[in-house]
Coordinates of C-alpha atoms in Angstrom, one line a residue:
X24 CA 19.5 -11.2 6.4
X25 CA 21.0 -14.6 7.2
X26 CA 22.8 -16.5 5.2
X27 CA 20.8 -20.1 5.9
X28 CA 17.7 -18.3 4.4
X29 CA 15.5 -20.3 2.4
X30 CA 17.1 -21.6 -0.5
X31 CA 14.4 -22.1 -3.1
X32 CA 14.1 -17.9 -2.5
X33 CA 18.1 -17.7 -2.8
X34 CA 17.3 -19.4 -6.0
X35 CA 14.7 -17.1 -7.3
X36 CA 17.4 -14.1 -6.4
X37 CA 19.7 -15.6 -8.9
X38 CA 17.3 -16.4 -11.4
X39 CA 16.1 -12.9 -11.6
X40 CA 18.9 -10.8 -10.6
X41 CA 17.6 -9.9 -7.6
X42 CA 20.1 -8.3 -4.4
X43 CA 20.1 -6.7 -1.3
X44 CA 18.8 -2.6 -2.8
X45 CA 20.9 -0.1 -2.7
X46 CA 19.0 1.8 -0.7
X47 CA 19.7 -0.3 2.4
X48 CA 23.3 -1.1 1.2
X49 CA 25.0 1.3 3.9
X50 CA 23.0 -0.1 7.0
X51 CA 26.0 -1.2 8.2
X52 CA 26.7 2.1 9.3
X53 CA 24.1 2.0 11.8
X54 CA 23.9 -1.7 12.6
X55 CA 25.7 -4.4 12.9
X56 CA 24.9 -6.4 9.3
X57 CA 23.5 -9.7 9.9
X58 CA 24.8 -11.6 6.8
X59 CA 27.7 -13.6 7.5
X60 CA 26.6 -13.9 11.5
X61 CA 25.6 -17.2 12.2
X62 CA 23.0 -15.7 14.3
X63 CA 21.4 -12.2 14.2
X64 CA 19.7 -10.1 16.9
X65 CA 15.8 -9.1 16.1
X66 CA 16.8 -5.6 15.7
X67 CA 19.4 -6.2 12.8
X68 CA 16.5 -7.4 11.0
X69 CA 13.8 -5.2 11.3
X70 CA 15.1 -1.7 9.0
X71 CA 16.5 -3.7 6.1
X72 CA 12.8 -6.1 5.7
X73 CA 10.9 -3.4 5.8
X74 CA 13.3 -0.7 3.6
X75 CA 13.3 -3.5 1.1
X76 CA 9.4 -4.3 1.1
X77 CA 8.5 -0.7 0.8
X78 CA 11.0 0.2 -1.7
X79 CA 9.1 -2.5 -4.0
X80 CA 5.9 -1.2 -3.1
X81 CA 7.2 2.7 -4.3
X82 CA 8.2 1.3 -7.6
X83 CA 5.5 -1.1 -7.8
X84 CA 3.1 1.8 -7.4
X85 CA 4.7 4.1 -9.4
X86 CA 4.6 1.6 -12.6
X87 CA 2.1 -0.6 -12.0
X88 CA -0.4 0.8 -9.8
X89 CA -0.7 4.5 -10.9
X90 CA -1.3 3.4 -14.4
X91 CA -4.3 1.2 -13.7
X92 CA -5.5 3.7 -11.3
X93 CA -5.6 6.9 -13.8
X94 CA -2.7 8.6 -11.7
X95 CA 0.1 8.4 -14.6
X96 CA -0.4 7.5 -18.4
X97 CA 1.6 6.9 -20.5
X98 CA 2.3 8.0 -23.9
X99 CA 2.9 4.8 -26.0
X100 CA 1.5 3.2 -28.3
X101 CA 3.4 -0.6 -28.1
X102 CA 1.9 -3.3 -26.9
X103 CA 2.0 -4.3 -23.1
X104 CA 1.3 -0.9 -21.9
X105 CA -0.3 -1.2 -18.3
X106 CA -2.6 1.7 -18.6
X107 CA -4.6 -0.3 -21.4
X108 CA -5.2 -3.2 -19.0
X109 CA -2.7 -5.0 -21.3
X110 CA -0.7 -6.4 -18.2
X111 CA 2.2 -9.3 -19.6
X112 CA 2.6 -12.1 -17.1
X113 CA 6.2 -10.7 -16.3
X114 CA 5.0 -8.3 -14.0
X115 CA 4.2 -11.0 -11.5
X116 CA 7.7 -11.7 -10.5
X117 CA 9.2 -8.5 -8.8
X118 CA 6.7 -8.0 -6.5
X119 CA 6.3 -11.7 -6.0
X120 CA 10.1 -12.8 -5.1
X121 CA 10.2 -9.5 -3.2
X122 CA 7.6 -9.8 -0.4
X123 CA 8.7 -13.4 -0.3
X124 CA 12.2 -13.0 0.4
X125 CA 11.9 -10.1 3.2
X126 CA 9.1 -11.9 4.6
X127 CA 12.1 -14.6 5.7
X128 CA 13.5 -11.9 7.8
X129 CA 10.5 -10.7 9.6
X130 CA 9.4 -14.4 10.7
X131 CA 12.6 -14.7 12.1
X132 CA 12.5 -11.6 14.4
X133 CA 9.4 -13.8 15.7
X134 CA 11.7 -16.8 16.4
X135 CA 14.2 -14.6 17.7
X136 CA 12.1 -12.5 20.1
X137 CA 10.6 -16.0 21.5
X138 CA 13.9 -17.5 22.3
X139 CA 14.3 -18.0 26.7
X140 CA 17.6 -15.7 26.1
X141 CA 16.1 -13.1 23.9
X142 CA 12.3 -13.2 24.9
X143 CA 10.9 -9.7 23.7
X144 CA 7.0 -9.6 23.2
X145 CA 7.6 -6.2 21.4
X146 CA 9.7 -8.2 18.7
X147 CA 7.2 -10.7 18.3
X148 CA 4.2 -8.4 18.2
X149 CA 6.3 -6.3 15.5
X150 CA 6.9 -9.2 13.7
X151 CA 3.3 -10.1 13.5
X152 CA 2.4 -6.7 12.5
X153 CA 4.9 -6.8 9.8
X154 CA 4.6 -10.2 8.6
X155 CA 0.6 -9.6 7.9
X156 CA 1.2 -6.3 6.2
X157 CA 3.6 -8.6 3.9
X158 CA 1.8 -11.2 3.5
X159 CA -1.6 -8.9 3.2
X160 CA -0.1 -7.4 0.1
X161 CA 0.8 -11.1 -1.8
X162 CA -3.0 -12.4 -1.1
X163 CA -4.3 -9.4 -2.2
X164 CA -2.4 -9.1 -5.2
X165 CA -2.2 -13.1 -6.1
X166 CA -5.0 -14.4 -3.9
X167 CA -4.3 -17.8 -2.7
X168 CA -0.4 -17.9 -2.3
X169 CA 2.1 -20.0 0.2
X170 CA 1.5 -18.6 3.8
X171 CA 1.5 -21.8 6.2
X172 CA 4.8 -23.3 4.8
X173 CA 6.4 -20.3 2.9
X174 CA 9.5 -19.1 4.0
X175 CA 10.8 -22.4 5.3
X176 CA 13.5 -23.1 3.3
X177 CA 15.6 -23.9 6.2
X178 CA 14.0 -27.1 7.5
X179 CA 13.7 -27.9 3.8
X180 CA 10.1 -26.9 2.8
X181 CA 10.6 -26.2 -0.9
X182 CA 7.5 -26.9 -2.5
X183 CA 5.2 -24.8 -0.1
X184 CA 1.2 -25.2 0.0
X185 CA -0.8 -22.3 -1.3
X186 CA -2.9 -21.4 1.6
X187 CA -6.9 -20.2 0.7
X188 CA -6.8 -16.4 0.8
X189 CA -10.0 -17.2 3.0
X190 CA -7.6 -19.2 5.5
X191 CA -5.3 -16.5 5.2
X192 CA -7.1 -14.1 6.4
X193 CA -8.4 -15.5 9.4
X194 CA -4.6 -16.3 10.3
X195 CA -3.8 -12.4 9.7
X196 CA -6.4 -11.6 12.1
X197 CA -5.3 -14.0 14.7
X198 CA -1.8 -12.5 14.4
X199 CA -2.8 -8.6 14.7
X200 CA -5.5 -9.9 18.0
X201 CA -1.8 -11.6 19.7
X202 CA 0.3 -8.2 18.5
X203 CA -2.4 -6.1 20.4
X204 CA -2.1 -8.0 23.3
X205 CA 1.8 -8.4 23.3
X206 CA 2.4 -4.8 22.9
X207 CA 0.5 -4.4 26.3
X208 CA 3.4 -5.4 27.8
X209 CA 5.8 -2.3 26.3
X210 CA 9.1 -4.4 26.2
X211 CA 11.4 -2.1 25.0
X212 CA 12.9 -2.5 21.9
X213 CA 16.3 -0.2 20.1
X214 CA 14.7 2.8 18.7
X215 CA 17.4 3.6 16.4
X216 CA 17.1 0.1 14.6
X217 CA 12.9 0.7 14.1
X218 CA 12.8 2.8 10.8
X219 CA 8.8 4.0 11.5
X220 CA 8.3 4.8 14.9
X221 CA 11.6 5.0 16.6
X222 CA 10.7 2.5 19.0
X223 CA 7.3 4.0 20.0
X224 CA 5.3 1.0 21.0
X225 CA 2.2 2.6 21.4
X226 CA 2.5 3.9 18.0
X227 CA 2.9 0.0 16.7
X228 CA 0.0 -0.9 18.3
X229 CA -1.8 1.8 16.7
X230 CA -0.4 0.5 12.9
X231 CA -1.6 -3.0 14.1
X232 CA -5.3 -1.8 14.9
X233 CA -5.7 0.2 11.8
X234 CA -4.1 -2.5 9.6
X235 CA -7.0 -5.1 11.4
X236 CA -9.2 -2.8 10.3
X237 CA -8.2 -2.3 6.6
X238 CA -8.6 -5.9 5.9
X239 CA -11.7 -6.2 8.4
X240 CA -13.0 -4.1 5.7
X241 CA -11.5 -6.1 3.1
X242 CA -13.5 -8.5 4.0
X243 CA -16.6 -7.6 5.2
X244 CA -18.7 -8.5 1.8
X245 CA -17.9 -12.0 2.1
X246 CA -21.0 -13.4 3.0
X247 CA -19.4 -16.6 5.2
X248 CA -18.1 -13.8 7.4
X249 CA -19.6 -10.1 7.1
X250 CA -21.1 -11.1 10.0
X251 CA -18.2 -11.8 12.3
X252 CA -16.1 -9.0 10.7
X253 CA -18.7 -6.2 10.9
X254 CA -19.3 -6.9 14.7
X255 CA -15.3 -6.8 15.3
X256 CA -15.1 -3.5 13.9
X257 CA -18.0 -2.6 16.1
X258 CA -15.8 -3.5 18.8
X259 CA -12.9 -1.7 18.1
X260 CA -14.8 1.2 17.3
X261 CA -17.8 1.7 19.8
X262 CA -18.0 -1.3 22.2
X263 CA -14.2 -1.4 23.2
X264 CA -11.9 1.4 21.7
X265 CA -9.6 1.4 24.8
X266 CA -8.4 -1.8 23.5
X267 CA -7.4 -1.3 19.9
X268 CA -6.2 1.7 20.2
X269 CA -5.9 3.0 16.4
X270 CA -4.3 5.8 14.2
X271 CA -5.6 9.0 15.0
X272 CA -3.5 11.8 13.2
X273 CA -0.3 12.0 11.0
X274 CA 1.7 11.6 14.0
X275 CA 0.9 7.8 14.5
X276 CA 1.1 7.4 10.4
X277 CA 3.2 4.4 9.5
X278 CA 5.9 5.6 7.2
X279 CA 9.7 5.6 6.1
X280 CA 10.7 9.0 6.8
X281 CA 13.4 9.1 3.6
X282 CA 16.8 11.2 4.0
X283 CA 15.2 13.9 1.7
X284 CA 18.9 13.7 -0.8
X285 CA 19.7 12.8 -4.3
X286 CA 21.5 10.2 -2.9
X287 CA 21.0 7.0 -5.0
X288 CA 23.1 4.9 -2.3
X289 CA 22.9 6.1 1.4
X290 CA 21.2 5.1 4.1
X291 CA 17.1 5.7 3.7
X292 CA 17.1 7.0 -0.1
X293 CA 13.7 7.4 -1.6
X294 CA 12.9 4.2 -3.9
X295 CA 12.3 6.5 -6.5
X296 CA 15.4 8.3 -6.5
X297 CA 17.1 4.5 -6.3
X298 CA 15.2 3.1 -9.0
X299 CA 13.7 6.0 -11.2
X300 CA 15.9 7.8 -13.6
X301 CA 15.6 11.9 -13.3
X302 CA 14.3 11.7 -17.2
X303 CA 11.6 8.6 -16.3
X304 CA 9.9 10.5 -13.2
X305 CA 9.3 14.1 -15.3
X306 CA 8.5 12.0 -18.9
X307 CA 5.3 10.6 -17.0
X308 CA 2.1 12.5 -17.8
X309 CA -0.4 12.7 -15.3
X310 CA -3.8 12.0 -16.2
X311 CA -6.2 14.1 -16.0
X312 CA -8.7 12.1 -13.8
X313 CA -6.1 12.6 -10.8
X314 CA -5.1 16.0 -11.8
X315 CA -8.5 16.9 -13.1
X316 CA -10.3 16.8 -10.1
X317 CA -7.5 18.7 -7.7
X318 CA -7.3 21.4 -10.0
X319 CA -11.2 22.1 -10.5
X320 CA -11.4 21.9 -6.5
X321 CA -8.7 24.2 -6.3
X322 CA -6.9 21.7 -3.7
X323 CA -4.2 22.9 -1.5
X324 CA -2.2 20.5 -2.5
X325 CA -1.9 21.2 -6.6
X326 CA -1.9 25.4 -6.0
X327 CA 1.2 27.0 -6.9
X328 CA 1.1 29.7 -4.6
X329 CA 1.2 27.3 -1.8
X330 CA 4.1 25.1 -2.6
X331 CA 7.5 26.3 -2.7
X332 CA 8.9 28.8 -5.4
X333 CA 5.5 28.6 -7.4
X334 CA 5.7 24.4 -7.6
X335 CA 2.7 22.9 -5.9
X336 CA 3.2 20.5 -3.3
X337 CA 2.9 17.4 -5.3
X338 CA 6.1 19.2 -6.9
X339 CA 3.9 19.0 -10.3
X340 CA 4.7 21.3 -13.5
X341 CA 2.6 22.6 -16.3
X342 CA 2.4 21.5 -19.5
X343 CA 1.8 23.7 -22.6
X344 CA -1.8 23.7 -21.9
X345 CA -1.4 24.5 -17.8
X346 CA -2.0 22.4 -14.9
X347 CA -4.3 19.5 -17.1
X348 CA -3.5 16.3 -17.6
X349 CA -4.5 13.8 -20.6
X350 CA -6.8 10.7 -20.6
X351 CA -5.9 7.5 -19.9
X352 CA -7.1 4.2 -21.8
X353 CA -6.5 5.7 -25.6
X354 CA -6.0 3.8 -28.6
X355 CA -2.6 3.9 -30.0
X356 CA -2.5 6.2 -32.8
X357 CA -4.1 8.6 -30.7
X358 CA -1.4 11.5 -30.7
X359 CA -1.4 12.4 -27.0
X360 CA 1.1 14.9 -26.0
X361 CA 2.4 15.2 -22.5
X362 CA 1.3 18.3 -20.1
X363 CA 1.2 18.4 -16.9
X364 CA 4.0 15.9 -15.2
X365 CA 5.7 15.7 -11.9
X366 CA 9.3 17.2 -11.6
X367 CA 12.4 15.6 -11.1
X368 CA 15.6 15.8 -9.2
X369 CA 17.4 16.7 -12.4
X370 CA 15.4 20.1 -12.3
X371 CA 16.2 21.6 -9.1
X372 CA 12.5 22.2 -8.6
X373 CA 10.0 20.7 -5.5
X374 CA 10.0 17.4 -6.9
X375 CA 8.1 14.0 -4.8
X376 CA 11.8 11.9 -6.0
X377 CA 13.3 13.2 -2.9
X378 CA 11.1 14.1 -0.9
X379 CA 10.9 12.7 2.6
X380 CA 7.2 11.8 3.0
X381 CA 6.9 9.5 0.2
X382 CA 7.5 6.3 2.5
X383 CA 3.8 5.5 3.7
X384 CA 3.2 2.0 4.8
X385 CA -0.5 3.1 6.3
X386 CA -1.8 6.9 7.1
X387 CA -4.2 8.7 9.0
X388 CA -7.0 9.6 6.5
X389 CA -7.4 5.9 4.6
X390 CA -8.0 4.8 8.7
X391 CA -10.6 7.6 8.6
X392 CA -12.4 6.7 5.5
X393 CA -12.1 3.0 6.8
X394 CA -14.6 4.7 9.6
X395 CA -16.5 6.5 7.3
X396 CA -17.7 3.6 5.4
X397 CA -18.4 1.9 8.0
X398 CA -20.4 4.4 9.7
X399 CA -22.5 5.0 6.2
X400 CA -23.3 1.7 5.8
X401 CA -24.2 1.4 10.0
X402 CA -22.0 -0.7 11.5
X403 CA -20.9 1.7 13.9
X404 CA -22.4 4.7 15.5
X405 CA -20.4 8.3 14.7
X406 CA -21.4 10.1 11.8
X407 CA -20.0 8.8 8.6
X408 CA -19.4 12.8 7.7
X409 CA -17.2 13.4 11.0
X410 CA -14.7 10.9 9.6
X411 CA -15.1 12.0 5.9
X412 CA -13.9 15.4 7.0
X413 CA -11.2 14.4 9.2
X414 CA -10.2 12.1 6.1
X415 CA -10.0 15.1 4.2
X416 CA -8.0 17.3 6.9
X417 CA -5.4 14.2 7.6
X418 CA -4.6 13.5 3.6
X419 CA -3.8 17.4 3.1
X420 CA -2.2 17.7 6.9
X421 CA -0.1 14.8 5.5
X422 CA 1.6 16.8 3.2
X423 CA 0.9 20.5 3.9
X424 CA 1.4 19.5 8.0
X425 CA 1.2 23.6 8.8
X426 CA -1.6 25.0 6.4
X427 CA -4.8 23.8 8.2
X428 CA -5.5 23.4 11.9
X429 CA -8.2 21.2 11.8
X430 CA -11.5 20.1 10.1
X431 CA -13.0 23.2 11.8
X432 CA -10.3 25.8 10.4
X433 CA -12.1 28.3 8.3
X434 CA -9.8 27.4 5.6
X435 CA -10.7 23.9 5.3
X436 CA -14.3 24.7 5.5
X437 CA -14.1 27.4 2.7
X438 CA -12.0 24.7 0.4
X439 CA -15.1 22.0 0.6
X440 CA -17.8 24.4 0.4
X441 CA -16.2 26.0 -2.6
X442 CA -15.2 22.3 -4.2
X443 CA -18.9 21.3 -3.4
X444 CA -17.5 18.5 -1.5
X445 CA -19.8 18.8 1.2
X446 CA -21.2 15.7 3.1
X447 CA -24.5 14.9 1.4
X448 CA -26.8 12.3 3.2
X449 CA -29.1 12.4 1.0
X450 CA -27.5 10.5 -1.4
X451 CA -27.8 7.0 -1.7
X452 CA -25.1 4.1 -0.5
X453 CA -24.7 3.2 -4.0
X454 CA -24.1 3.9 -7.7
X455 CA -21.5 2.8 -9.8
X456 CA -22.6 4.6 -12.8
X457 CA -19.8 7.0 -14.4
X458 CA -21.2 10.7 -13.4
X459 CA -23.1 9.8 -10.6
X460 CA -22.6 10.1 -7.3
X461 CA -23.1 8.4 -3.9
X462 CA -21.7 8.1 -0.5
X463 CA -19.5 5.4 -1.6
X464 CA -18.0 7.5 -4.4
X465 CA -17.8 10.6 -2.4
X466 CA -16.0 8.6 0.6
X467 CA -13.4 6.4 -2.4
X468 CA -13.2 9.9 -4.2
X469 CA -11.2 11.3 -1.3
X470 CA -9.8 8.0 0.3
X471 CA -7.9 7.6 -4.0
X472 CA -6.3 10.9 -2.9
X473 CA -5.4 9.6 0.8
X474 CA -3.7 6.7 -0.7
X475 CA -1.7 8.7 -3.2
X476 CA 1.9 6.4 -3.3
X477 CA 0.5 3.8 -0.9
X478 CA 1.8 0.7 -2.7
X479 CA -1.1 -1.2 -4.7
X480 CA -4.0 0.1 -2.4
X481 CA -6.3 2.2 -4.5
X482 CA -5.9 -0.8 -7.2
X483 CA -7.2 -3.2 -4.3
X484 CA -10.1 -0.8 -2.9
X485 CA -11.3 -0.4 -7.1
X486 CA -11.1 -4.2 -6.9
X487 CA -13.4 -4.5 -3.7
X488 CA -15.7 -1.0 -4.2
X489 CA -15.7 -0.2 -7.8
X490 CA -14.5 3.1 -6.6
X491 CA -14.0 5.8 -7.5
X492 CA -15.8 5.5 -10.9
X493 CA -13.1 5.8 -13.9
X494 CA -13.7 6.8 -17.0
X495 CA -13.0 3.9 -19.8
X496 CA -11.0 4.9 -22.6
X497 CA -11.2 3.4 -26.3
X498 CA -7.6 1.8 -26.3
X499 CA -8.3 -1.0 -23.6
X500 CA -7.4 -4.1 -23.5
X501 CA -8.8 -7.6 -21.4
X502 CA -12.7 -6.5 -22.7
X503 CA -12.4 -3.0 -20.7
X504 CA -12.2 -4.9 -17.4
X505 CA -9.8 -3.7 -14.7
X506 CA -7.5 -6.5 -14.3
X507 CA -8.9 -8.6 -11.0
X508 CA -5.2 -9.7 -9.5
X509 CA -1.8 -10.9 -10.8
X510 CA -0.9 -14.1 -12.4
X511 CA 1.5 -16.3 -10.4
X512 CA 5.1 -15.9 -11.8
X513 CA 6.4 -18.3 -14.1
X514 CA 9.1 -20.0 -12.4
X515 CA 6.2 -21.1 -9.8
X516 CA 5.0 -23.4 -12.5
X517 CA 8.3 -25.3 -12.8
X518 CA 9.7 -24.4 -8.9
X519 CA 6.0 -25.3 -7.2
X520 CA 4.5 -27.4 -10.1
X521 CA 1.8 -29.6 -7.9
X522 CA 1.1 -27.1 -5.1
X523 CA 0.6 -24.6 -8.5
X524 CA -1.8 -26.9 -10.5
X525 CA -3.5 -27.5 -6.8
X526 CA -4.2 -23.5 -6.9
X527 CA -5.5 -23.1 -10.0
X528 CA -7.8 -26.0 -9.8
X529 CA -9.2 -24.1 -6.1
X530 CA -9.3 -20.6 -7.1
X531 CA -9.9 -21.2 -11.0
X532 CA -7.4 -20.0 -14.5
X533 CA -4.1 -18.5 -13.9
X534 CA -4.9 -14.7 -15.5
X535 CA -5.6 -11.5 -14.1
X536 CA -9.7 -11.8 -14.4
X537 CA -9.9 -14.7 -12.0
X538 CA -11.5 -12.9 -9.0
X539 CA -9.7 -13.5 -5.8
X540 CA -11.5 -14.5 -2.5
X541 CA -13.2 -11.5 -1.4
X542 CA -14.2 -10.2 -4.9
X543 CA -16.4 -13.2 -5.3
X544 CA -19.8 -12.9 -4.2

């Protein structure tokens, strides 16, 4: 990071207590650190952004996202408690100052890479790919949010605009069409300073495709452009797949392959072994509408006898009651009492804390059920059931990498038959009717499990689909309603007042019910 960064974010840092994570704190070891240098190399930026980003989005998703999203419940019965829908306006500002600060970084790669003396289209394609993840996560989470002038602190923009999270969007696919054609090129960049592929630029492309094609999807039920979005996934997918190449298998996945210690300082520690206490990570019940399900489909992933030692994979133990977990939305007063919970480090059992896999930025099966939408609602040609399958293979190959060969391995086959999971065209599109089912719910079902850790994405697909169906518990709070984004954090108001009051009066109040761009119909 550079030390003429943009001071209105150097403010932020200091107003919340915000540093460089410990997690990255030893990079030093393996590149030169860029603070202090006057100028930086593209490189020197690249691990530390996108450790730091991704190390909010584990944390984020661990207390944030997997409570709205019936993963983890707690047991508590104080006000404020996520899992009621009772979200306080402070959890804006993590995420918020996060994203925006790393973001500085991966625009300047761009700059960097486009200098005479250090042109590198790899750089720049990278940075595009990395900057529209970024930014990709603050619209959907904030909807209209600084994009055109953000992060330019440095030629003194410190009240930035908020862009339109329409506008936005049409930038973000601009920059993933020039990363697909920059990559072409195959400019070689240092492998050992690219935390996710190694410096595997067909792999990069790849992430840059699929990512195009998660928020092609995003957006493809706004009216103004279903249209144009619907016939670009077309063409990716049937007219021109040779050029937008996408994710295929677990191999191209984009992740952070953690160092797999208890380390809470070296090089590549899991965020949650950073920022989760041993007694925090086991204390959290699971609820049973994640655990529920696995269990009744006797799913690879939650059987003892096919983890390590008797723990399942998921590195889940049972409560008093066995492998169940406990509803989510009670009243307080409801005397819940934990069972089933995942393991920590403290307990020298399989436990997720450590474990190396934990670091997805996109995978496999969520490109698959991308597909498998698409190809039930026909925008594109292959079977919808091909992809849900392969969907299904990829999320448990993710984890279990040797247990299954294939979506034609007898194994696999027995699993869905036996979970009655099998592709049913029959059923209609649509039905968002708890206990019902439909396409839609049996593709989201699956694609929920597929995104398991991945930052705030099954919160956003519940926001856009309605799916999967959750039940609603007694204890909620906001009217029942899943909250519909994050408020902007306070210091905005006082930092950003006119370009704030200019957002609200576009996209409407300042709470987590105003629908965001492509929620509205």
């Amino acid at each position: 990071m550079k030390t003429n960064r943009n001071t209105f974010l150097h403010t932020l840092l200091i107003v919340f207590g915000l540093s460089t994570l410990s997690c990255t704190k030893d990079f030093t070891e393996i590149n030169i650190d860029p603070v202090g240098k006057k100028s930086s190399e593209a490189h020197q930026l690249l691990a530390p952004a996108l450790v730091n980003i991704l190390n909010a989005n584990m944390s984020r998703n661990w207390s944030f996202n997997n409570q709205l999203m019936q993963v983890t419940v707690e047991i508590n019965d104080s006000e404020g408690r996520v899992f009621r829908y009772d979200v306080r306006r402070t959890w804006a500002d993590y995420t918020w100052n996060n994203w925006y600060v790393n973001l500085t970084d991966l625009k300047d790669i761009y700059a960097i890479a486009s200098k005479p003396e250090k042109l590198n289209k790899s750089y720049q394609a990278i940075s595009l790919i990395t900057q529209t993840w970024g930014y990709s996560l603050l619209t959907d989470t904030y909807g209209d949010v600084p994009y055109s002038e953000a992060n330019m602190g440095k030629v003194d923009v410190m009240e930035p605009a908020f862009d339109k999270q329409k506008d936005i969007y049409a930038d973000m696919f601009k920059k993933l069409e020039e990363a697909n054609q920059l990559l072409k090129a195959g400019t070689a960049i240092v492998g050992t300073s690219d935390p996710v592929y190694q410096g595997d630029l067909t792999k990069w492309r790849r992430f840059g495709n699929s990512l195009y094609l998660r928020l092609l999807l995003r957006a493809s039920g706004k009216a103004e452009v279903s249209a144009s979005v619907i016939a670009k996934i077309k063409e990716m997918i049937d007219t021109n797949p040779a050029e937008y190449p996408i994710i295929e298998n677990n191999t191209q996945t984009a992740k952070i392959l953690w160092n797999g210690t208890n380390s809470s300082t070296a090089v590549y520690s899991s965020p949650f072994m950073v920022n989760i206490r041993a007694v925090d990570f086991r204390s959290m019940p699971i609820c049973d509408f994640f655990l529920g399900k696995l269990v009744a489909w006797d799913d690879p992933r939650v059987l003892p006898a096919l983890g390590t030692s008797g723990v399942p994979r998921f590195g889940i133990d049972k409560g008093a009651d066995g492998y169940v977990g406990i509803p989510s939305g009670s009243a307080p007063g409801s005397g819940m009492v934990i069972q089933a919970h995942f393991n920590s480090d403290a307990e020298s059992k399989l436990t997720l804390q450590t474990d190396k896999n934990t670091g997805i930025i996109m995978n496999s099966a969520e490109v698959n059920f991308i597909l498998a939408e698409a190809a039930a609602k026909g925008w594109i040609n292959n079977p919808a059931e091909n992809y849900y399958y392969k969907g299904m293979f990829e999320a448990i190959n993710y984890w279990m990498p040797t247990y299954l060969t294939g979506p034609t391995d007898a194994k696999f086959i027995s699993y869905v038959t036996n979970a009655n999971l099998t592709w049913n065209a029959a059923l209609p599109l649509e039905s968002t009717t708890l206990g019902s089912n439909s396409k839609m719910e049996m593709i989201h079902i699956q694609k929920y499990y597929a995104m398991f850790l991945v930052d705030f994405q099954q919160w956003f697909e519940y926001r856009r689909t309605g799916h999967p169906i959750l039940p609603k518990g007694t204890g909620l709070a906001n009217g029942g309603k899943m909250p519909a984004r994050l408020n902007y954090p306070l210091v905005t108001q006082s930092t950003n007042p006119t370009s704030y009051k200019n957002a609200i009066a576009v996209q409407g109040p300042d709470d987590i019910n105003t629908l965001v761009w492509w929620q509205k119909p």
